[in-house]
Structure formats: structure tokens, C-alpha cells
């Protein structure tokens, strides 16, 4: 499947910012079922994008801007070929042993509720890791409400579990916490998902990957109850949202920030400039 993407992020400030620095993880890598045909990242400001890699091998771009900054736009435009693999990720860059991906982070540390939830699901599946992961994926999808604004980037997995609501990044982190509780290596994935109901989205997407002995890394999307397929563009991985965030940075000043995001993802046709 050939996917064409346009992702525009706009910042506006009621009071101009004196400066800003950002780290972008907005450029995908090739692997067995994902081939990047063309890709560009642009900033409409007087700055230089420095391309690099983080510890996980995610492609990063770092830039800093001196103010005053009244508005700023980050634009991603690309074309990528994907293919189906029953959710299995092959040919990805791996820099850490599997044991690393069983470690907790502050965002994914389970409380008593999540630990019991994971243990109960595992027992229902007779301790079979593969069956447990599929049951976990379905349980989050069926029992958690997608509710934008109910959480933020600092919300912990246990809090999401207690309230049974959040967005895709929250559901991914609940999945990670439960999988790691059962000793299964698992990681957070940021990227994009091709929806069938609309071409326009207000954000990218997030899901999880878990490692299954004899199979490898498999993508699970608890926000949709699916395994990742050719509709997914894989950008970056990390132990949680903060380590794989598409855009992360800080600014000086800039009170009254207004943020707008538009993601256009299509199959096989050009995306016109907005």
C-alpha cells in the first residue's frame, strides 16, 4: 500500500516567545514492511535542522530558534510503501537486549489494580503469552473510553486504568505496563494510522509492540483492537510516550500558546497544499 502523508503543526503565541528548542521524531526508518520513498521535514523559521539519532536509533531533528516568535509551523510531507505482515515487525533496528524492554518507567509503572488486571487475564489464557497479549489488546479496546482531554502527557498508566479513559498514547502505556508485569518485553510506538472514516485527523497515533518468543516483535493497537498492519506508519519507539514523542521541547516566554495539528493521510494520491 502506498501512503501519502501531510502533517502540519502550528504554534501561535499571544505573547511572543523569546526562544525555543525542539527535538523532532518525525522521520520513519525502513524495515521489512515499510519503505520510505520520500520524506521531508520543514520549519518556517530562521533555523537549521540538525539530523541525528537517539539512543534507540530513532531519526531525530533538533533545532533552536531565537525570538521573538509569534508563530511557528512544523511541516512533514512524505510518501511511504507499506505491506501486511500480520503485525510482525521484521528488519527493525535493535540496539538493546530484550530484557531492557521489561523495565518500568514512571509513566508505565503498574499499581495494584493494573497488576491484578494483568495477572487475571494471563490466568484466563493459561499463561500463554501470545493469547494473553491478544486478550489484553481486546480488553483495553472494549472497556476503555476514548476521551480526548481526560489525560495529558504526564498521566500515568495506573491512573488511566483506574478511570478507564484516555487516548491512544494512554492505552498503549496501559498495555505496556500489563505486558511487562507478566515479564513480556514491550515498547511504545509513535506513528500514523490510516483511518477509513476520514482523511483528516487532529493528531498522529500511538500503539505498542510486544516480543513473542519464536515470532518476534508484534504490533498491538489497543485503541482500535487491532494488530498493526499496512495501514500503520511506524515513526519511533521508546519505553513510553516521553521517549518516542514526535515533538518535544521547551520555550522561553510565549504565554498564551495556541496549538493546532492537522494530519492528512491518504492512499495513493497526491495531497494538495493547504
mmCIF file of C-alpha atoms in Angstrom:
data_model
loop_
_atom_site.group_PDB
_atom_site.id
_atom_site.type_symbol
_atom_site.label_atom_id
_atom_site.label_comp_id
_atom_site.label_asym_id
_atom_site.label_seq_id
_atom_site.Cartn_x
_atom_site.Cartn_y
_atom_site.Cartn_z
ATOM 1 C CA UNK A 1 0.000 0.000 0.000
ATOM 2 C CA UNK A 2 1.326 3.445 -0.887
ATOM 3 C CA UNK A 3 0.515 6.089 1.713
ATOM 4 C CA UNK A 4 0.925 9.820 1.325
ATOM 5 C CA UNK A 5 1.147 11.988 4.415
ATOM 6 C CA UNK A 6 0.991 15.658 5.281
ATOM 7 C CA UNK A 7 1.336 16.571 8.965
ATOM 8 C CA UNK A 8 1.178 20.231 9.936
ATOM 9 C CA UNK A 9 1.728 21.533 13.479
ATOM 10 C CA UNK A 10 1.127 25.225 14.142
ATOM 11 C CA UNK A 11 2.078 27.202 17.248
ATOM 12 C CA UNK A 12 0.715 30.697 17.874
ATOM 13 C CA UNK A 13 1.649 32.867 20.866
ATOM 14 C CA UNK A 14 -0.364 35.702 22.359
ATOM 15 C CA UNK A 15 2.895 36.952 23.857
ATOM 16 C CA UNK A 16 5.914 36.280 21.598
ATOM 17 C CA UNK A 17 8.337 33.627 22.831
ATOM 18 C CA UNK A 18 11.943 34.689 23.377
ATOM 19 C CA UNK A 19 13.266 31.409 22.057
ATOM 20 C CA UNK A 20 12.538 27.711 21.584
ATOM 21 C CA UNK A 21 14.309 24.393 21.167
ATOM 22 C CA UNK A 22 12.635 21.257 19.825
ATOM 23 C CA UNK A 23 13.505 17.626 19.210
ATOM 24 C CA UNK A 24 11.504 16.033 16.389
ATOM 25 C CA UNK A 25 10.995 12.305 15.868
ATOM 26 C CA UNK A 26 9.013 12.689 12.688
ATOM 27 C CA UNK A 27 11.053 10.676 10.179
ATOM 28 C CA UNK A 28 10.453 6.928 9.781
ATOM 29 C CA UNK A 29 13.066 4.266 9.139
ATOM 30 C CA UNK A 30 12.860 1.499 6.575
ATOM 31 C CA UNK A 31 12.209 -2.046 7.693
ATOM 32 C CA UNK A 32 10.895 -5.199 6.021
ATOM 33 C CA UNK A 33 7.325 -3.931 5.577
ATOM 34 C CA UNK A 34 7.938 -0.172 5.418
ATOM 35 C CA UNK A 35 9.864 1.625 2.667
ATOM 36 C CA UNK A 36 10.249 5.402 2.685
ATOM 37 C CA UNK A 37 10.040 6.721 -0.880
ATOM 38 C CA UNK A 38 10.389 10.397 0.007
ATOM 39 C CA UNK A 39 10.175 12.403 3.217
ATOM 40 C CA UNK A 40 10.819 15.983 4.254
ATOM 41 C CA UNK A 41 10.569 17.966 7.474
ATOM 42 C CA UNK A 42 10.435 21.764 7.304
ATOM 43 C CA UNK A 43 10.286 24.628 9.807
ATOM 44 C CA UNK A 44 9.058 28.051 8.663
ATOM 45 C CA UNK A 45 11.617 29.882 10.770
ATOM 46 C CA UNK A 46 15.207 31.028 10.552
ATOM 47 C CA UNK A 47 16.887 27.937 11.955
ATOM 48 C CA UNK A 48 18.832 24.865 10.942
ATOM 49 C CA UNK A 49 17.537 21.329 11.322
ATOM 50 C CA UNK A 50 20.287 19.069 12.653
ATOM 51 C CA UNK A 51 19.644 15.428 11.787
ATOM 52 C CA UNK A 52 20.778 12.830 14.307
ATOM 53 C CA UNK A 53 19.680 9.618 16.039
ATOM 54 C CA UNK A 54 18.663 8.987 19.626
ATOM 55 C CA UNK A 55 19.764 6.012 21.735
ATOM 56 C CA UNK A 56 17.115 3.760 20.177
ATOM 57 C CA UNK A 57 18.090 4.620 16.622
ATOM 58 C CA UNK A 58 15.057 6.834 16.033
ATOM 59 C CA UNK A 59 15.833 9.527 13.481
ATOM 60 C CA UNK A 60 15.719 12.936 15.141
ATOM 61 C CA UNK A 61 15.880 16.543 14.004
ATOM 62 C CA UNK A 62 16.911 19.185 16.516
ATOM 63 C CA UNK A 63 16.505 22.922 16.061
ATOM 64 C CA UNK A 64 16.607 26.092 18.129
ATOM 65 C CA UNK A 65 15.113 29.497 17.345
ATOM 66 C CA UNK A 66 15.877 32.914 18.783
ATOM 67 C CA UNK A 67 12.829 35.105 19.308
ATOM 68 C CA UNK A 68 10.666 36.926 19.163
ATOM 69 C CA UNK A 69 8.465 34.070 17.913
ATOM 70 C CA UNK A 70 4.826 34.907 17.261
ATOM 71 C CA UNK A 71 4.043 31.765 15.314
ATOM 72 C CA UNK A 72 5.811 28.661 14.058
ATOM 73 C CA UNK A 73 4.882 25.847 11.705
ATOM 74 C CA UNK A 74 6.387 22.361 11.512
ATOM 75 C CA UNK A 75 5.531 20.556 8.298
ATOM 76 C CA UNK A 76 6.049 16.897 7.440
ATOM 77 C CA UNK A 77 5.365 15.663 3.925
ATOM 78 C CA UNK A 78 6.091 12.157 2.717
ATOM 79 C CA UNK A 79 5.309 9.061 0.747
ATOM 80 C CA UNK A 80 5.820 5.554 2.041
ATOM 81 C CA UNK A 81 5.112 1.991 0.902
ATOM 82 C CA UNK A 82 3.802 -0.479 3.456
ATOM 83 C CA UNK A 83 2.862 -4.144 3.324
ATOM 84 C CA UNK A 84 0.944 -6.559 5.526
ATOM 85 C CA UNK A 85 2.790 -8.832 7.963
ATOM 86 C CA UNK A 86 0.128 -9.952 10.480
ATOM 87 C CA UNK A 87 1.532 -7.345 12.842
ATOM 88 C CA UNK A 88 5.052 -8.820 12.906
ATOM 89 C CA UNK A 89 7.862 -6.252 12.680
ATOM 90 C CA UNK A 90 10.948 -7.542 10.861
ATOM 91 C CA UNK A 91 14.173 -5.817 9.934
ATOM 92 C CA UNK A 92 13.872 -3.035 12.511
ATOM 93 C CA UNK A 93 16.965 -1.511 14.089
ATOM 94 C CA UNK A 94 17.569 -3.078 17.515
ATOM 95 C CA UNK A 95 20.145 -1.667 19.937
ATOM 96 C CA UNK A 96 19.059 -3.087 23.295
ATOM 97 C CA UNK A 97 18.600 -6.609 24.670
ATOM 98 C CA UNK A 98 15.056 -7.855 25.172
ATOM 99 C CA UNK A 99 15.418 -7.588 28.944
ATOM 100 C CA UNK A 100 15.697 -3.806 28.608
ATOM 101 C CA UNK A 101 12.115 -3.621 27.345
ATOM 102 C CA UNK A 102 10.743 -5.231 30.501
ATOM 103 C CA UNK A 103 11.874 -2.264 32.638
ATOM 104 C CA UNK A 104 9.317 0.139 34.072
ATOM 105 C CA UNK A 105 9.252 3.917 33.738
ATOM 106 C CA UNK A 106 7.346 6.410 35.893
ATOM 107 C CA UNK A 107 4.609 6.557 33.246
ATOM 108 C CA UNK A 108 4.254 2.786 32.909
ATOM 109 C CA UNK A 109 4.794 1.547 36.471
ATOM 110 C CA UNK A 110 1.710 -0.540 37.381
ATOM 111 C CA UNK A 111 -0.194 -0.082 40.617
ATOM 112 C CA UNK A 112 -2.125 -2.803 42.398
ATOM 113 C CA UNK A 113 -5.101 -2.516 40.044
ATOM 114 C CA UNK A 114 -3.076 -2.955 36.867
ATOM 115 C CA UNK A 115 -1.055 -5.808 38.350
ATOM 116 C CA UNK A 116 -4.217 -7.717 39.244
ATOM 117 C CA UNK A 117 -5.731 -6.948 35.834
ATOM 118 C CA UNK A 118 -2.688 -8.398 34.042
ATOM 119 C CA UNK A 119 -2.494 -11.460 36.281
ATOM 120 C CA UNK A 120 -6.188 -12.245 35.846
ATOM 121 C CA UNK A 121 -6.012 -12.005 32.046
ATOM 122 C CA UNK A 122 -2.902 -14.188 31.951
ATOM 123 C CA UNK A 123 -4.590 -16.819 34.143
ATOM 124 C CA UNK A 124 -7.638 -16.842 31.861
ATOM 125 C CA UNK A 125 -5.346 -17.706 28.946
ATOM 126 C CA UNK A 126 -3.491 -20.415 30.850
ATOM 127 C CA UNK A 127 -0.284 -18.390 30.937
ATOM 128 C CA UNK A 128 0.098 -18.434 27.131
ATOM 129 C CA UNK A 129 1.902 -15.131 26.335
ATOM 130 C CA UNK A 130 0.536 -14.823 22.789
ATOM 131 C CA UNK A 131 -3.071 -15.443 23.839
ATOM 132 C CA UNK A 132 -2.622 -13.094 26.795
ATOM 133 C CA UNK A 133 -1.428 -10.231 24.593
ATOM 134 C CA UNK A 134 -4.381 -10.608 22.244
ATOM 135 C CA UNK A 135 -6.779 -10.747 25.197
ATOM 136 C CA UNK A 136 -5.103 -7.660 26.703
ATOM 137 C CA UNK A 137 -5.418 -5.764 23.424
ATOM 138 C CA UNK A 138 -9.128 -6.595 23.186
ATOM 139 C CA UNK A 139 -9.837 -5.883 26.862
ATOM 140 C CA UNK A 140 -8.458 -2.345 26.658
ATOM 141 C CA UNK A 141 -10.301 -1.657 23.406
ATOM 142 C CA UNK A 142 -13.612 -2.953 24.743
ATOM 143 C CA UNK A 143 -13.533 -1.492 28.256
ATOM 144 C CA UNK A 144 -11.750 1.859 27.965
ATOM 145 C CA UNK A 145 -13.400 5.015 26.606
ATOM 146 C CA UNK A 146 -11.574 7.180 24.071
ATOM 147 C CA UNK A 147 -11.885 10.599 25.692
ATOM 148 C CA UNK A 148 -9.639 13.453 24.484
ATOM 149 C CA UNK A 149 -8.791 15.912 27.225
ATOM 150 C CA UNK A 150 -9.200 13.390 30.038
ATOM 151 C CA UNK A 151 -5.425 12.952 30.307
ATOM 152 C CA UNK A 152 -2.182 14.719 29.433
ATOM 153 C CA UNK A 153 1.375 13.659 28.639
ATOM 154 C CA UNK A 154 2.193 13.229 32.335
ATOM 155 C CA UNK A 155 -0.729 10.885 33.111
ATOM 156 C CA UNK A 156 0.470 7.511 34.403
ATOM 157 C CA UNK A 157 -0.813 4.162 33.162
ATOM 158 C CA UNK A 158 -2.287 3.279 36.553
ATOM 159 C CA UNK A 159 -4.346 6.496 36.556
ATOM 160 C CA UNK A 160 -5.682 5.686 33.089
ATOM 161 C CA UNK A 161 -6.526 2.177 34.253
ATOM 162 C CA UNK A 162 -8.449 3.468 37.266
ATOM 163 C CA UNK A 163 -10.540 5.905 35.181
ATOM 164 C CA UNK A 164 -10.838 3.615 32.136
ATOM 165 C CA UNK A 165 -10.498 6.579 29.764
ATOM 166 C CA UNK A 166 -7.862 8.398 27.753
ATOM 167 C CA UNK A 167 -6.424 8.488 24.245
ATOM 168 C CA UNK A 168 -4.214 6.217 22.154
ATOM 169 C CA UNK A 169 -0.978 7.041 23.994
ATOM 170 C CA UNK A 170 -2.637 6.208 27.316
ATOM 171 C CA UNK A 171 -3.992 2.882 26.095
ATOM 172 C CA UNK A 172 -0.564 1.980 24.720
ATOM 173 C CA UNK A 173 1.023 2.675 28.103
ATOM 174 C CA UNK A 174 -1.587 0.576 29.935
ATOM 175 C CA UNK A 175 -0.757 -2.243 27.502
ATOM 176 C CA UNK A 176 2.975 -1.823 28.191
ATOM 177 C CA UNK A 177 2.509 -1.847 31.949
ATOM 178 C CA UNK A 178 0.407 -5.022 31.851
ATOM 179 C CA UNK A 179 2.713 -6.854 29.412
ATOM 180 C CA UNK A 180 5.855 -6.017 31.375
ATOM 181 C CA UNK A 181 4.135 -7.079 34.586
ATOM 182 C CA UNK A 182 3.994 -10.560 33.068
ATOM 183 C CA UNK A 183 7.661 -10.416 32.039
ATOM 184 C CA UNK A 184 6.971 -9.735 28.355
ATOM 185 C CA UNK A 185 9.261 -7.223 26.591
ATOM 186 C CA UNK A 186 7.114 -4.358 25.315
ATOM 187 C CA UNK A 187 7.676 -0.884 23.876
ATOM 188 C CA UNK A 188 5.781 2.244 22.870
ATOM 189 C CA UNK A 189 5.432 3.171 19.178
ATOM 190 C CA UNK A 190 4.546 6.557 17.718
ATOM 191 C CA UNK A 191 3.380 6.976 14.151
ATOM 192 C CA UNK A 192 0.309 7.296 11.962
ATOM 193 C CA UNK A 193 -2.784 5.215 11.263
ATOM 194 C CA UNK A 194 -4.852 5.300 8.084
ATOM 195 C CA UNK A 195 -8.469 5.725 9.124
ATOM 196 C CA UNK A 196 -11.323 4.707 6.841
ATOM 197 C CA UNK A 197 -13.835 7.257 8.113
ATOM 198 C CA UNK A 198 -11.857 10.433 7.346
ATOM 199 C CA UNK A 199 -8.760 11.745 5.570
ATOM 200 C CA UNK A 200 -8.235 14.473 8.169
ATOM 201 C CA UNK A 201 -7.042 13.813 11.709
ATOM 202 C CA UNK A 202 -6.158 16.059 14.638
ATOM 203 C CA UNK A 203 -3.136 14.038 15.778
ATOM 204 C CA UNK A 204 -0.810 11.178 14.961
ATOM 205 C CA UNK A 205 -1.211 7.772 16.559
ATOM 206 C CA UNK A 206 0.428 5.507 19.140
ATOM 207 C CA UNK A 207 0.389 1.786 19.818
ATOM 208 C CA UNK A 208 2.592 -0.896 21.402
ATOM 209 C CA UNK A 209 4.891 -3.691 20.314
ATOM 210 C CA UNK A 210 5.481 -6.831 22.354
ATOM 211 C CA UNK A 211 8.096 -9.519 21.782
ATOM 212 C CA UNK A 212 6.876 -13.097 21.496
ATOM 213 C CA UNK A 213 9.406 -15.941 21.582
ATOM 214 C CA UNK A 214 9.621 -17.690 18.219
ATOM 215 C CA UNK A 215 7.760 -14.888 16.434
ATOM 216 C CA UNK A 216 9.490 -11.605 17.243
ATOM 217 C CA UNK A 217 8.084 -8.125 17.751
ATOM 218 C CA UNK A 218 4.350 -7.796 17.088
ATOM 219 C CA UNK A 219 2.401 -4.531 16.950
ATOM 220 C CA UNK A 220 -0.766 -4.268 19.062
ATOM 221 C CA UNK A 221 -3.111 -1.281 18.863
ATOM 222 C CA UNK A 222 -5.441 -1.260 21.896
ATOM 223 C CA UNK A 223 -7.105 1.959 20.715
ATOM 224 C CA UNK A 224 -8.589 0.021 17.782
ATOM 225 C CA UNK A 225 -8.327 -3.565 18.995
ATOM 226 C CA UNK A 226 -6.053 -4.450 16.067
ATOM 227 C CA UNK A 227 -2.616 -5.749 15.271
ATOM 228 C CA UNK A 228 -0.604 -3.237 13.263
ATOM 229 C CA UNK A 229 -0.860 -3.812 9.515
ATOM 230 C CA UNK A 230 -0.198 -1.948 6.265
ATOM 231 C CA UNK A 231 -2.332 0.996 7.447
ATOM 232 C CA UNK A 232 0.309 1.966 10.030
ATOM 233 C CA UNK A 233 3.381 4.159 9.550
ATOM 234 C CA UNK A 234 5.947 3.473 12.272
ATOM 235 C CA UNK A 235 7.939 6.559 13.345
ATOM 236 C CA UNK A 236 9.743 5.975 16.645
ATOM 237 C CA UNK A 237 9.954 3.620 19.615
ATOM 238 C CA UNK A 238 10.769 4.013 23.300
ATOM 239 C CA UNK A 239 9.817 2.704 26.726
ATOM 240 C CA UNK A 240 6.963 5.237 26.974
ATOM 241 C CA UNK A 241 5.495 8.336 25.358
ATOM 242 C CA UNK A 242 8.260 10.659 26.520
ATOM 243 C CA UNK A 243 10.958 8.577 24.843
ATOM 244 C CA UNK A 244 9.172 8.385 21.494
ATOM 245 C CA UNK A 245 7.281 11.700 21.394
ATOM 246 C CA UNK A 246 7.073 13.057 17.816
ATOM 247 C CA UNK A 247 7.668 16.625 19.058
ATOM 248 C CA UNK A 248 9.217 17.509 22.384
ATOM 249 C CA UNK A 249 10.948 20.665 23.557
ATOM 250 C CA UNK A 250 10.760 23.853 25.549
ATOM 251 C CA UNK A 251 10.453 27.599 25.066
ATOM 252 C CA UNK A 252 11.256 30.855 26.826
ATOM 253 C CA UNK A 253 8.201 33.022 27.392
ATOM 254 C CA UNK A 254 5.462 32.671 24.843
ATOM 255 C CA UNK A 255 2.440 32.979 27.098
ATOM 256 C CA UNK A 256 -0.949 32.140 25.606
ATOM 257 C CA UNK A 257 0.266 29.332 23.372
ATOM 258 C CA UNK A 258 -2.267 28.009 20.873
ATOM 259 C CA UNK A 259 -1.565 24.674 19.191
ATOM 260 C CA UNK A 260 -3.282 23.233 16.136
ATOM 261 C CA UNK A 261 -2.485 19.978 14.349
ATOM 262 C CA UNK A 262 -3.743 18.599 11.058
ATOM 263 C CA UNK A 263 -2.763 15.184 9.744
ATOM 264 C CA UNK A 264 -3.808 14.218 6.218
ATOM 265 C CA UNK A 265 -3.166 10.575 5.338
ATOM 266 C CA UNK A 266 -4.278 9.140 2.015
ATOM 267 C CA UNK A 267 -3.820 6.097 -0.171
ATOM 268 C CA UNK A 268 -2.077 6.552 -3.475
ATOM 269 C CA UNK A 269 -2.968 10.113 -4.425
ATOM 270 C CA UNK A 270 -1.298 13.467 -4.040
ATOM 271 C CA UNK A 271 -2.084 15.692 -1.085
ATOM 272 C CA UNK A 272 -2.644 19.295 -2.061
ATOM 273 C CA UNK A 273 -1.001 22.149 -0.228
ATOM 274 C CA UNK A 274 -3.276 23.701 2.388
#
